[in-house]
Amino acid sequence: MTPKVARFLRDSMPATPCLVLDVDRVEENYRRLTAALPLARIYYAVKANPAAPILERLVGLGSSFDAASWEEVSACLQAGARPETISYGNTIKKENAIRAAYAAGVRMFAFDSEAELMKLARSAPGARVYCRILVGNDGAEWPLSRKFGCEVAMAKDLMVRAGELGLDPFGISFHVGSQQTKTAAYEAAIAKVAMLFTDLKEAGVNVRMVNLGGGYPVRYRQEVPEIDDFGAAIMGAMAEHFGNALPEIVIEPGRFIVGDAGVVSAEVVLVSRKGADDPVRWVYLDIGRFGGLAETEGEAIKYAFRTPHDGGAEGPVTIAGPTCDSTDTLYEKSNYRLPLALESGDRVELLATGAYVTTYASQRFNGFQPLAEHYL
Ligand SMILES: *Cc1c(COP(=O)(O)O)cnc(C)c1O
């Protein structure tokens, strides 16, 4: 938690649950990533947190943007981003959304199938396109499975086809999964892309960009490698496989830019036990799965908690949200422990919750308001 966030929580005591996010930390994270990967161009993955103060700060820093929908494209434009700095990175787009983005000046689009390529040829003629390939997601705490990307052999055929259709077959992308804790995931993916580059050049395709996607992790309960370790591994792999003929390098960080800039402030609604001798207490908060903590699904992302009683004796807990749905249980198997003194009415903080929280909040399930947001 940054000092600015701590001061705001202490002095203003905002109603809970809410996200409080320090936009200066967003800037710091952007600069740290630029320093770790100076040859890469940063396309902020807007979906991680599309709040205007964040987009505006990033526009000021010269960032580019990875948008997943026409609505996100539009949010970037409203924040002052030039259309040339926006990549429409979702491989699954409605054709009218492609048309709207193209009309607004967006000229870079992702695809991973022939049907999507045909849409782009019709509705974004001449645009730069890049094909997303399937890569391993081992090491990712929030993997992306097989939903996006295609096999390398298909990518080759589609890139050749893109040129025939009058599009510019600009690059190849991948995503190693979000909250990726292993630098080796990038190294393996880069090796795969490099072989595809060779094949494409032999086929006469003028491919010139590698998009390394997102995945750069933030610290939750466990330590993760430093961003400089990712930078060194990535540039080492790029040099090894591309030598002096380095292509343009694009990265699409989301979580790393905003995650540790924000804190969710929540209230303990109830602490109870299921039996008199049950050692495990249930701690119910006023935020849960439907209040924005979607990434606790499968206990994948394990947030760190702060309470007013930290340092005192602790015991095991199951942590749950406030709604009348049993899937609204956050952590049952991840060995969470919280202070024995914790009680109804205490305020607790969930650290590093600036990414993938506000936009996952449901609308009024059980009547609860979506998460309030404060940007400092
Ligand atoms: C979600 C997403 C990102 C951002 O991923 P992080 O793990 O938050 O860095 C980047 N690129 C694409 C295509 C995405 O879908």
mmCIF file of C-alpha atoms and ligand atoms in Angstrom:
data_model
loop_
_atom_site.group_PDB
_atom_site.id
_atom_site.type_symbol
_atom_site.label_atom_id
_atom_site.label_comp_id
_atom_site.label_asym_id
_atom_site.label_seq_id
_atom_site.Cartn_x
_atom_site.Cartn_y
_atom_site.Cartn_z
ATOM 1 C CA MET A 1 0.000 0.000 0.000
ATOM 2 C CA THR A 2 1.484 3.360 -0.951
ATOM 3 C CA PRO A 3 1.690 6.165 1.661
ATOM 4 C CA LYS A 4 -0.859 8.177 -0.333
ATOM 5 C CA VAL A 5 -3.406 5.345 -0.200
ATOM 6 C CA ALA A 6 -2.728 4.778 3.518
ATOM 7 C CA ARG A 7 -3.254 8.478 4.262
ATOM 8 C CA PHE A 8 -6.508 8.603 2.278
ATOM 9 C CA LEU A 9 -7.889 5.542 4.073
ATOM 10 C CA ARG A 10 -6.959 6.990 7.467
ATOM 11 C CA ASP A 11 -8.145 10.545 6.891
ATOM 12 C CA SER A 12 -11.209 9.999 4.697
ATOM 13 C CA MET A 13 -12.505 6.639 5.942
ATOM 14 C CA PRO A 14 -14.349 6.000 2.647
ATOM 15 C CA ALA A 15 -17.419 3.756 2.754
ATOM 16 C CA THR A 16 -16.586 0.111 2.072
ATOM 17 C CA PRO A 17 -16.116 -1.815 -0.069
ATOM 18 C CA CYS A 18 -14.021 0.431 -2.282
ATOM 19 C CA LEU A 19 -10.877 0.413 -4.360
ATOM 20 C CA VAL A 20 -8.341 3.148 -3.624
ATOM 21 C CA LEU A 21 -5.639 3.459 -6.256
ATOM 22 C CA ASP A 22 -2.530 5.634 -6.402
ATOM 23 C CA VAL A 23 -2.040 6.779 -9.999
ATOM 24 C CA ASP A 24 1.555 7.824 -9.199
ATOM 25 C CA ARG A 25 2.324 4.145 -8.610
ATOM 26 C CA VAL A 26 0.904 3.371 -12.060
ATOM 27 C CA GLU A 27 3.429 5.816 -13.483
ATOM 28 C CA GLU A 28 6.244 4.270 -11.432
ATOM 29 C CA ASN A 29 5.347 0.790 -12.682
ATOM 30 C CA TYR A 30 5.262 2.032 -16.275
ATOM 31 C CA ARG A 31 8.728 3.534 -15.830
ATOM 32 C CA ARG A 32 10.103 0.391 -14.163
ATOM 33 C CA LEU A 33 8.872 -1.734 -17.037
ATOM 34 C CA THR A 34 10.301 0.678 -19.598
ATOM 35 C CA ALA A 35 13.653 0.470 -17.819
ATOM 36 C CA ALA A 36 13.527 -3.348 -17.742
ATOM 37 C CA LEU A 37 12.603 -3.632 -21.433
ATOM 38 C CA PRO A 38 13.811 -0.440 -23.128
ATOM 39 C CA LEU A 39 13.442 -1.851 -26.641
ATOM 40 C CA ALA A 40 9.805 -2.854 -26.156
ATOM 41 C CA ARG A 41 6.816 -0.641 -26.824
ATOM 42 C CA ILE A 42 4.220 -0.826 -24.033
ATOM 43 C CA TYR A 43 0.581 -1.394 -24.984
ATOM 44 C CA TYR A 44 -1.294 -1.214 -21.673
ATOM 45 C CA ALA A 45 -3.952 -3.957 -21.498
ATOM 46 C CA VAL A 46 -6.934 -1.744 -20.793
ATOM 47 C CA LYS A 47 -9.079 -4.538 -19.397
ATOM 48 C CA ALA A 48 -6.928 -4.721 -16.254
ATOM 49 C CA ASN A 49 -8.374 -1.371 -15.167
ATOM 50 C CA PRO A 50 -9.947 1.026 -17.665
ATOM 51 C CA ALA A 51 -10.458 3.961 -15.265
ATOM 52 C CA ALA A 52 -9.977 7.326 -16.969
ATOM 53 C CA PRO A 53 -7.337 8.655 -14.523
ATOM 54 C CA ILE A 54 -5.156 5.633 -15.338
ATOM 55 C CA LEU A 55 -5.589 5.904 -19.110
ATOM 56 C CA GLU A 56 -4.952 9.651 -19.009
ATOM 57 C CA ARG A 57 -1.756 9.260 -17.006
ATOM 58 C CA LEU A 58 -0.515 6.594 -19.409
ATOM 59 C CA VAL A 59 -1.344 8.746 -22.431
ATOM 60 C CA GLY A 60 0.803 11.463 -20.843
ATOM 61 C CA LEU A 61 3.668 8.991 -20.475
ATOM 62 C CA GLY A 62 3.523 8.040 -24.146
ATOM 63 C CA SER A 63 2.021 4.587 -23.653
ATOM 64 C CA SER A 64 0.157 2.696 -26.338
ATOM 65 C CA PHE A 65 -2.950 0.618 -25.587
ATOM 66 C CA ASP A 66 -4.236 -2.909 -26.082
ATOM 67 C CA ALA A 67 -8.032 -2.733 -26.302
ATOM 68 C CA ALA A 68 -10.350 -5.743 -26.300
ATOM 69 C CA SER A 69 -13.581 -4.139 -27.496
ATOM 70 C CA TRP A 70 -14.890 -1.062 -29.264
ATOM 71 C CA GLU A 71 -15.852 0.296 -25.831
ATOM 72 C CA GLU A 72 -12.225 0.029 -24.680
ATOM 73 C CA VAL A 73 -10.989 1.610 -27.919
ATOM 74 C CA SER A 74 -13.403 4.434 -27.272
ATOM 75 C CA ALA A 75 -12.256 4.853 -23.646
ATOM 76 C CA CYS A 76 -8.649 5.201 -24.864
ATOM 77 C CA LEU A 77 -9.632 7.815 -27.442
ATOM 78 C CA GLN A 78 -11.587 9.744 -24.825
ATOM 79 C CA ALA A 79 -8.525 9.677 -22.563
ATOM 80 C CA GLY A 80 -6.593 11.382 -25.369
ATOM 81 C CA ALA A 81 -4.862 8.399 -26.985
ATOM 82 C CA ARG A 82 -4.163 8.742 -30.709
ATOM 83 C CA PRO A 83 -5.751 5.951 -32.759
ATOM 84 C CA GLU A 84 -2.315 4.901 -34.123
ATOM 85 C CA THR A 85 -1.347 3.966 -30.552
ATOM 86 C CA ILE A 86 -4.259 1.557 -30.102
ATOM 87 C CA SER A 87 -4.115 -2.140 -30.933
ATOM 88 C CA TYR A 88 -7.402 -4.016 -31.097
ATOM 89 C CA GLY A 89 -6.012 -7.151 -29.488
ATOM 90 C CA ASN A 90 -9.013 -9.403 -29.001
ATOM 91 C CA THR A 91 -9.096 -12.224 -31.543
ATOM 92 C CA ILE A 92 -12.891 -12.390 -31.207
ATOM 93 C CA LYS A 93 -14.501 -9.211 -32.517
ATOM 94 C CA LYS A 94 -17.925 -8.302 -33.856
ATOM 95 C CA GLU A 95 -17.573 -6.984 -37.358
ATOM 96 C CA ASN A 96 -19.369 -3.734 -36.559
ATOM 97 C CA ALA A 97 -16.858 -3.173 -33.736
ATOM 98 C CA ILE A 98 -14.000 -3.673 -36.227
ATOM 99 C CA ARG A 99 -15.664 -1.138 -38.543
ATOM 100 C CA ALA A 100 -16.104 1.381 -35.717
ATOM 101 C CA ALA A 101 -12.466 1.057 -34.635
ATOM 102 C CA TYR A 102 -11.212 1.325 -38.223
ATOM 103 C CA ALA A 103 -13.362 4.395 -38.843
ATOM 104 C CA ALA A 104 -11.843 5.935 -35.690
ATOM 105 C CA GLY A 105 -8.352 5.383 -37.151
ATOM 106 C CA VAL A 106 -7.249 2.139 -35.453
ATOM 107 C CA ARG A 107 -4.933 0.231 -37.792
ATOM 108 C CA MET A 108 -3.658 -2.718 -35.773
ATOM 109 C CA PHE A 109 -5.738 -5.831 -35.147
ATOM 110 C CA ALA A 110 -5.214 -9.345 -33.750
ATOM 111 C CA PHE A 111 -6.622 -12.567 -35.197
ATOM 112 C CA ASP A 112 -6.185 -16.305 -34.756
ATOM 113 C CA SER A 113 -8.557 -17.794 -37.339
ATOM 114 C CA GLU A 114 -9.451 -17.563 -40.982
ATOM 115 C CA ALA A 115 -12.995 -16.344 -40.296
ATOM 116 C CA GLU A 116 -11.672 -13.437 -38.225
ATOM 117 C CA LEU A 117 -9.122 -12.633 -40.931
ATOM 118 C CA MET A 118 -11.945 -12.416 -43.481
ATOM 119 C CA LYS A 119 -13.779 -9.944 -41.241
ATOM 120 C CA LEU A 120 -10.623 -7.823 -41.036
ATOM 121 C CA ALA A 121 -10.081 -7.970 -44.798
ATOM 122 C CA ARG A 122 -13.635 -6.709 -45.337
ATOM 123 C CA SER A 123 -13.886 -4.144 -42.542
ATOM 124 C CA ALA A 124 -10.306 -2.989 -41.904
ATOM 125 C CA PRO A 125 -8.749 -3.028 -45.403
ATOM 126 C CA GLY A 126 -4.980 -2.590 -45.463
ATOM 127 C CA ALA A 127 -4.648 -2.686 -41.679
ATOM 128 C CA ARG A 128 -1.679 -4.189 -39.859
ATOM 129 C CA VAL A 129 -2.670 -7.578 -38.510
ATOM 130 C CA TYR A 130 -0.910 -9.982 -36.190
ATOM 131 C CA CYS A 131 -1.617 -13.615 -35.578
ATOM 132 C CA ARG A 132 -1.768 -15.004 -32.063
ATOM 133 C CA ILE A 133 -0.255 -18.434 -31.559
ATOM 134 C CA LEU A 134 -0.865 -20.981 -28.812
ATOM 135 C CA VAL A 135 1.983 -21.234 -26.308
ATOM 136 C CA GLY A 136 2.483 -23.017 -22.995
ATOM 137 C CA ASN A 137 0.963 -21.336 -19.928
ATOM 138 C CA ASP A 138 2.902 -23.334 -17.317
ATOM 139 C CA GLY A 139 3.835 -21.133 -14.384
ATOM 140 C CA ALA A 140 0.805 -18.857 -14.791
ATOM 141 C CA GLU A 141 -1.500 -18.526 -11.801
ATOM 142 C CA TRP A 142 -4.273 -17.297 -14.076
ATOM 143 C CA PRO A 143 -3.741 -19.345 -17.276
ATOM 144 C CA LEU A 144 -5.594 -18.604 -20.502
ATOM 145 C CA SER A 145 -6.029 -22.205 -21.703
ATOM 146 C CA ARG A 146 -6.704 -22.787 -25.385
ATOM 147 C CA LYS A 147 -9.331 -20.119 -25.858
ATOM 148 C CA PHE A 148 -6.993 -17.818 -27.823
ATOM 149 C CA GLY A 149 -4.318 -18.525 -30.375
ATOM 150 C CA CYS A 150 -3.803 -21.112 -33.100
ATOM 151 C CA GLU A 151 -1.183 -23.714 -33.955
ATOM 152 C CA VAL A 152 2.003 -22.440 -35.585
ATOM 153 C CA ALA A 153 1.336 -24.199 -38.901
ATOM 154 C CA MET A 154 -2.051 -22.527 -39.141
ATOM 155 C CA ALA A 155 -0.548 -19.158 -38.211
ATOM 156 C CA LYS A 156 1.863 -19.481 -41.125
ATOM 157 C CA ASP A 157 -0.911 -20.171 -43.624
ATOM 158 C CA LEU A 158 -3.070 -17.373 -42.229
ATOM 159 C CA MET A 159 -0.242 -14.823 -42.401
ATOM 160 C CA VAL A 160 0.361 -15.693 -46.049
ATOM 161 C CA ARG A 161 -3.377 -15.382 -46.641
ATOM 162 C CA ALA A 162 -3.465 -11.990 -44.865
ATOM 163 C CA GLY A 163 -1.085 -10.613 -47.455
ATOM 164 C CA GLU A 164 -3.150 -12.045 -50.306
ATOM 165 C CA LEU A 165 -6.231 -10.360 -48.833
ATOM 166 C CA GLY A 166 -4.590 -6.940 -48.944
ATOM 167 C CA LEU A 167 -3.853 -6.744 -45.230
ATOM 168 C CA ASP A 168 -0.374 -6.044 -43.834
ATOM 169 C CA PRO A 169 0.861 -9.287 -42.160
ATOM 170 C CA PHE A 170 2.686 -7.334 -39.503
ATOM 171 C CA GLY A 171 3.478 -9.666 -36.620
ATOM 172 C CA ILE A 172 3.029 -12.630 -34.326
ATOM 173 C CA SER A 173 1.721 -12.519 -30.774
ATOM 174 C CA PHE A 174 1.346 -14.834 -27.811
ATOM 175 C CA HIS A 175 0.273 -14.679 -24.193
ATOM 176 C CA VAL A 176 1.965 -16.887 -21.623
ATOM 177 C CA GLY A 177 -0.922 -16.585 -19.137
ATOM 178 C CA SER A 178 -1.545 -13.953 -16.505
ATOM 179 C CA GLN A 179 0.422 -13.704 -13.241
ATOM 180 C CA GLN A 180 3.172 -15.678 -14.949
ATOM 181 C CA THR A 181 5.812 -16.479 -12.358
ATOM 182 C CA LYS A 182 8.359 -18.179 -14.654
ATOM 183 C CA THR A 183 10.650 -16.250 -16.978
ATOM 184 C CA ALA A 184 11.186 -19.494 -18.937
ATOM 185 C CA ALA A 185 7.619 -19.256 -20.283
ATOM 186 C CA TYR A 186 8.644 -16.217 -22.354
ATOM 187 C CA GLU A 187 11.888 -17.828 -23.493
ATOM 188 C CA ALA A 188 10.073 -20.907 -24.806
ATOM 189 C CA ALA A 189 7.434 -18.804 -26.575
ATOM 190 C CA ILE A 190 10.061 -16.573 -28.204
ATOM 191 C CA ALA A 191 11.876 -19.636 -29.572
ATOM 192 C CA LYS A 192 8.596 -20.786 -31.130
ATOM 193 C CA VAL A 193 7.935 -17.380 -32.700
ATOM 194 C CA ALA A 194 11.473 -17.200 -34.106
ATOM 195 C CA MET A 195 11.018 -20.469 -36.016
ATOM 196 C CA LEU A 196 7.734 -19.181 -37.399
ATOM 197 C CA PHE A 197 9.470 -15.938 -38.476
ATOM 198 C CA THR A 198 11.993 -17.977 -40.462
ATOM 199 C CA ASP A 199 9.214 -19.935 -42.185
ATOM 200 C CA LEU A 200 7.269 -16.776 -42.953
ATOM 201 C CA LYS A 201 10.278 -14.970 -44.415
ATOM 202 C CA GLU A 202 10.935 -17.993 -46.640
ATOM 203 C CA ALA A 203 7.313 -17.793 -47.749
ATOM 204 C CA GLY A 204 7.885 -14.156 -48.709
ATOM 205 C CA VAL A 205 5.920 -12.586 -45.865
ATOM 206 C CA ASN A 206 7.338 -9.300 -44.566
ATOM 207 C CA VAL A 207 6.712 -10.029 -40.871
ATOM 208 C CA ARG A 208 8.330 -7.500 -38.542
ATOM 209 C CA MET A 209 6.783 -7.429 -35.073
ATOM 210 C CA VAL A 210 6.715 -9.769 -32.063
ATOM 211 C CA ASN A 211 4.049 -9.138 -29.447
ATOM 212 C CA LEU A 212 5.021 -10.798 -26.160
ATOM 213 C CA GLY A 213 1.611 -10.175 -24.561
ATOM 214 C CA GLY A 214 1.149 -9.678 -20.842
ATOM 215 C CA GLY A 215 1.634 -11.895 -17.819
ATOM 216 C CA TYR A 216 4.263 -9.926 -15.827
ATOM 217 C CA PRO A 217 3.401 -10.720 -12.211
ATOM 218 C CA VAL A 218 2.815 -8.682 -9.074
ATOM 219 C CA ARG A 219 3.492 -9.756 -5.530
ATOM 220 C CA TYR A 220 0.486 -11.169 -3.660
ATOM 221 C CA ARG A 221 1.168 -13.642 -0.827
ATOM 222 C CA GLN A 222 4.269 -15.085 -2.508
ATOM 223 C CA GLU A 223 7.425 -13.473 -3.818
ATOM 224 C CA VAL A 224 7.692 -13.325 -7.611
ATOM 225 C CA PRO A 225 10.765 -12.680 -9.780
ATOM 226 C CA GLU A 226 11.715 -9.020 -10.281
ATOM 227 C CA ILE A 227 10.639 -7.312 -13.485
ATOM 228 C CA ASP A 228 14.328 -6.941 -14.380
ATOM 229 C CA ASP A 229 14.605 -10.746 -14.384
ATOM 230 C CA PHE A 230 11.811 -10.914 -16.950
ATOM 231 C CA GLY A 231 13.461 -8.159 -18.978
ATOM 232 C CA ALA A 232 16.824 -9.948 -18.986
ATOM 233 C CA ALA A 233 15.298 -13.330 -19.890
ATOM 234 C CA ILE A 234 13.221 -11.835 -22.693
ATOM 235 C CA MET A 235 16.035 -9.800 -24.232
ATOM 236 C CA GLY A 236 18.396 -12.759 -23.880
ATOM 237 C CA ALA A 237 15.971 -14.960 -25.802
ATOM 238 C CA MET A 238 15.332 -12.292 -28.429
ATOM 239 C CA ALA A 239 19.075 -11.851 -29.014
ATOM 240 C CA GLU A 240 19.652 -15.596 -29.108
ATOM 241 C CA HIS A 241 16.937 -16.247 -31.685
ATOM 242 C CA PHE A 242 16.921 -13.074 -33.766
ATOM 243 C CA GLY A 243 20.538 -11.897 -33.503
ATOM 244 C CA ASN A 244 20.971 -8.407 -34.900
ATOM 245 C CA ALA A 245 17.775 -8.595 -36.935
ATOM 246 C CA LEU A 246 15.541 -7.729 -33.989
ATOM 247 C CA PRO A 247 11.914 -7.176 -34.947
ATOM 248 C CA GLU A 248 9.738 -4.518 -33.322
ATOM 249 C CA ILE A 249 8.913 -5.689 -29.811
ATOM 250 C CA VAL A 250 5.502 -5.080 -28.266
ATOM 251 C CA ILE A 251 4.410 -5.945 -24.723
ATOM 252 C CA GLU A 252 0.891 -5.780 -23.304
ATOM 253 C CA PRO A 253 1.163 -5.534 -19.524
ATOM 254 C CA GLY A 254 -2.038 -5.174 -17.518
ATOM 255 C CA ARG A 255 -1.661 -6.543 -14.021
ATOM 256 C CA PHE A 256 1.927 -5.309 -13.616
ATOM 257 C CA ILE A 257 0.993 -1.695 -14.384
ATOM 258 C CA VAL A 258 -1.990 -1.322 -12.029
ATOM 259 C CA GLY A 259 -2.062 -4.317 -9.632
ATOM 260 C CA ASP A 260 0.034 -3.043 -6.747
ATOM 261 C CA ALA A 261 -1.202 0.532 -7.163
ATOM 262 C CA GLY A 262 -4.590 -0.286 -5.634
ATOM 263 C CA VAL A 263 -6.015 -1.537 -2.359
ATOM 264 C CA VAL A 264 -9.537 -2.735 -1.634
ATOM 265 C CA SER A 265 -10.825 -1.513 1.686
ATOM 266 C CA ALA A 266 -13.494 -3.822 3.064
ATOM 267 C CA GLU A 267 -15.385 -4.465 6.286
ATOM 268 C CA VAL A 268 -15.759 -7.658 8.271
ATOM 269 C CA VAL A 269 -19.496 -8.396 8.383
ATOM 270 C CA LEU A 270 -19.343 -11.521 10.519
ATOM 271 C CA VAL A 271 -16.885 -13.911 12.149
ATOM 272 C CA SER A 272 -18.445 -17.256 13.095
ATOM 273 C CA ARG A 273 -17.836 -20.986 13.540
ATOM 274 C CA LYS A 274 -19.826 -23.934 12.235
ATOM 275 C CA GLY A 275 -19.492 -25.875 15.491
ATOM 276 C CA ALA A 276 -18.397 -24.977 19.010
ATOM 277 C CA ASP A 277 -15.116 -26.900 18.659
ATOM 278 C CA ASP A 278 -14.468 -26.057 15.017
ATOM 279 C CA PRO A 279 -10.986 -24.528 14.862
ATOM 280 C CA VAL A 280 -11.734 -22.801 11.560
ATOM 281 C CA ARG A 281 -13.564 -19.497 11.749
ATOM 282 C CA TRP A 282 -15.584 -18.195 8.826
ATOM 283 C CA VAL A 283 -14.830 -14.564 8.056
ATOM 284 C CA TYR A 284 -17.465 -12.880 5.917
ATOM 285 C CA LEU A 285 -16.463 -9.624 4.218
ATOM 286 C CA ASP A 286 -18.582 -6.999 2.471
ATOM 287 C CA ILE A 287 -16.772 -7.856 -0.794
ATOM 288 C CA GLY A 288 -16.628 -11.254 -2.452
ATOM 289 C CA ARG A 289 -16.567 -13.058 -5.779
ATOM 290 C CA PHE A 290 -19.448 -10.954 -7.133
ATOM 291 C CA GLY A 291 -18.132 -7.690 -5.717
ATOM 292 C CA GLY A 292 -15.113 -7.874 -8.012
ATOM 293 C CA LEU A 293 -12.882 -10.644 -6.653
ATOM 294 C CA ALA A 294 -13.451 -12.882 -9.678
ATOM 295 C CA GLU A 295 -9.837 -13.991 -9.741
ATOM 296 C CA THR A 296 -10.351 -15.885 -6.485
ATOM 297 C CA GLU A 297 -12.170 -18.466 -8.657
ATOM 298 C CA GLY A 298 -10.443 -21.780 -7.958
ATOM 299 C CA GLU A 299 -8.403 -19.790 -5.370
ATOM 300 C CA ALA A 300 -6.143 -18.869 -8.299
ATOM 301 C CA ILE A 301 -5.083 -15.408 -7.191
ATOM 302 C CA LYS A 302 -4.328 -15.277 -3.497
ATOM 303 C CA TYR A 303 -4.591 -11.737 -2.189
ATOM 304 C CA ALA A 304 -2.723 -10.630 0.921
ATOM 305 C CA PHE A 305 -4.791 -9.143 3.769
ATOM 306 C CA ARG A 306 -4.084 -6.398 6.313
ATOM 307 C CA THR A 307 -6.121 -6.120 9.482
ATOM 308 C CA PRO A 308 -6.057 -3.805 12.515
ATOM 309 C CA HIS A 309 -4.906 -6.762 14.653
ATOM 310 C CA ASP A 310 -1.868 -7.839 12.610
ATOM 311 C CA GLY A 311 0.903 -9.140 14.847
ATOM 312 C CA GLY A 312 -1.536 -10.707 17.341
ATOM 313 C CA ALA A 313 -2.323 -14.433 17.659
ATOM 314 C CA GLU A 314 -3.780 -15.966 14.495
ATOM 315 C CA GLY A 315 -5.924 -18.946 13.594
ATOM 316 C CA PRO A 316 -7.157 -20.681 10.451
ATOM 317 C CA VAL A 317 -10.027 -19.103 8.514
ATOM 318 C CA THR A 318 -12.281 -19.591 5.556
ATOM 319 C CA ILE A 319 -12.906 -16.237 3.881
ATOM 320 C CA ALA A 320 -16.188 -15.535 2.107
ATOM 321 C CA GLY A 321 -18.202 -12.731 0.551
ATOM 322 C CA PRO A 322 -21.555 -11.361 1.682
ATOM 323 C CA THR A 323 -23.956 -12.743 -0.950
ATOM 324 C CA CYS A 324 -26.404 -15.651 -0.674
ATOM 325 C CA ASP A 325 -24.444 -17.853 -3.063
ATOM 326 C CA SER A 326 -22.079 -20.526 -1.847
ATOM 327 C CA THR A 327 -19.680 -19.970 -4.750
ATOM 328 C CA ASP A 328 -19.133 -16.607 -3.094
ATOM 329 C CA THR A 329 -16.464 -18.264 -0.931
ATOM 330 C CA LEU A 330 -13.018 -16.834 -1.593
ATOM 331 C CA TYR A 331 -10.515 -19.045 0.205
ATOM 332 C CA GLU A 332 -11.165 -22.387 1.845
ATOM 333 C CA LYS A 333 -8.139 -24.466 0.777
ATOM 334 C CA SER A 334 -5.296 -21.956 0.670
ATOM 335 C CA ASN A 335 -4.414 -22.039 4.373
ATOM 336 C CA TYR A 336 -5.355 -18.475 5.197
ATOM 337 C CA ARG A 337 -4.862 -17.402 8.805
ATOM 338 C CA LEU A 338 -6.188 -14.192 10.342
ATOM 339 C CA PRO A 339 -5.940 -12.674 13.840
ATOM 340 C CA LEU A 340 -8.138 -14.244 16.526
ATOM 341 C CA ALA A 341 -9.163 -10.734 17.599
ATOM 342 C CA LEU A 342 -10.817 -10.001 14.243
ATOM 343 C CA GLU A 343 -14.509 -9.126 14.657
ATOM 344 C CA SER A 344 -17.560 -7.668 12.915
ATOM 345 C CA GLY A 345 -17.068 -4.047 11.950
ATOM 346 C CA ASP A 346 -13.268 -4.232 11.569
ATOM 347 C CA ARG A 347 -11.879 -2.731 8.408
ATOM 348 C CA VAL A 348 -9.511 -4.924 6.411
ATOM 349 C CA GLU A 349 -7.442 -4.212 3.338
ATOM 350 C CA LEU A 350 -6.841 -6.508 0.385
ATOM 351 C CA LEU A 351 -3.462 -5.559 -1.040
ATOM 352 C CA ALA A 352 -2.489 -5.285 -4.707
ATOM 353 C CA THR A 353 -6.057 -5.301 -5.991
ATOM 354 C CA GLY A 354 -5.708 -2.577 -8.631
ATOM 355 C CA ALA A 355 -6.024 -5.040 -11.531
ATOM 356 C CA TYR A 356 -8.988 -7.177 -12.571
ATOM 357 C CA VAL A 357 -11.276 -6.149 -9.696
ATOM 358 C CA THR A 358 -13.464 -3.114 -10.383
ATOM 359 C CA THR A 359 -14.674 -4.308 -13.764
ATOM 360 C CA TYR A 360 -15.590 -7.757 -12.465
ATOM 361 C CA ALA A 361 -18.023 -6.344 -9.889
ATOM 362 C CA SER A 362 -21.586 -7.466 -10.596
ATOM 363 C CA GLN A 363 -24.518 -5.097 -10.814
ATOM 364 C CA ARG A 364 -26.639 -5.318 -7.660
ATOM 365 C CA PHE A 365 -26.586 -9.060 -7.072
ATOM 366 C CA ASN A 366 -28.475 -9.317 -3.747
ATOM 367 C CA GLY A 367 -28.874 -5.537 -3.997
ATOM 368 C CA PHE A 368 -25.189 -4.833 -3.330
ATOM 369 C CA GLN A 369 -23.789 -1.794 -5.133
ATOM 370 C CA PRO A 370 -20.822 -2.280 -7.454
ATOM 371 C CA LEU A 371 -17.428 -1.473 -5.950
ATOM 372 C CA ALA A 372 -16.780 2.242 -5.297
ATOM 373 C CA GLU A 373 -13.542 3.631 -6.779
ATOM 374 C CA HIS A 374 -11.181 6.401 -5.649
ATOM 375 C CA TYR A 375 -8.209 7.450 -7.783
ATOM 376 C CA LEU A 376 -5.551 9.566 -6.068
HETATM 377 C C1 LIG B 1 -5.358 -9.831 -20.574
HETATM 378 C C2 LIG B 1 -4.412 -9.613 -21.661
HETATM 379 C C3 LIG B 1 -3.209 -8.943 -21.417
HETATM 380 C C4 LIG B 1 -2.769 -8.496 -20.056
HETATM 381 O O1 LIG B 1 -2.340 -9.556 -19.289
HETATM 382 P P1 LIG B 1 -1.649 -9.314 -17.869
HETATM 383 O O2 LIG B 1 -1.393 -10.678 -17.382
HETATM 384 O O3 LIG B 1 -2.597 -8.549 -17.029
HETATM 385 O O4 LIG B 1 -0.404 -8.554 -18.098
HETATM 386 C C5 LIG B 1 -2.381 -8.711 -22.477
HETATM 387 N N1 LIG B 1 -2.698 -9.102 -23.724
HETATM 388 C C6 LIG B 1 -3.844 -9.754 -24.002
HETATM 389 C C7 LIG B 1 -4.142 -10.138 -25.390
HETATM 390 C C8 LIG B 1 -4.726 -10.032 -22.976
HETATM 391 O O5 LIG B 1 -5.854 -10.696 -23.243
#
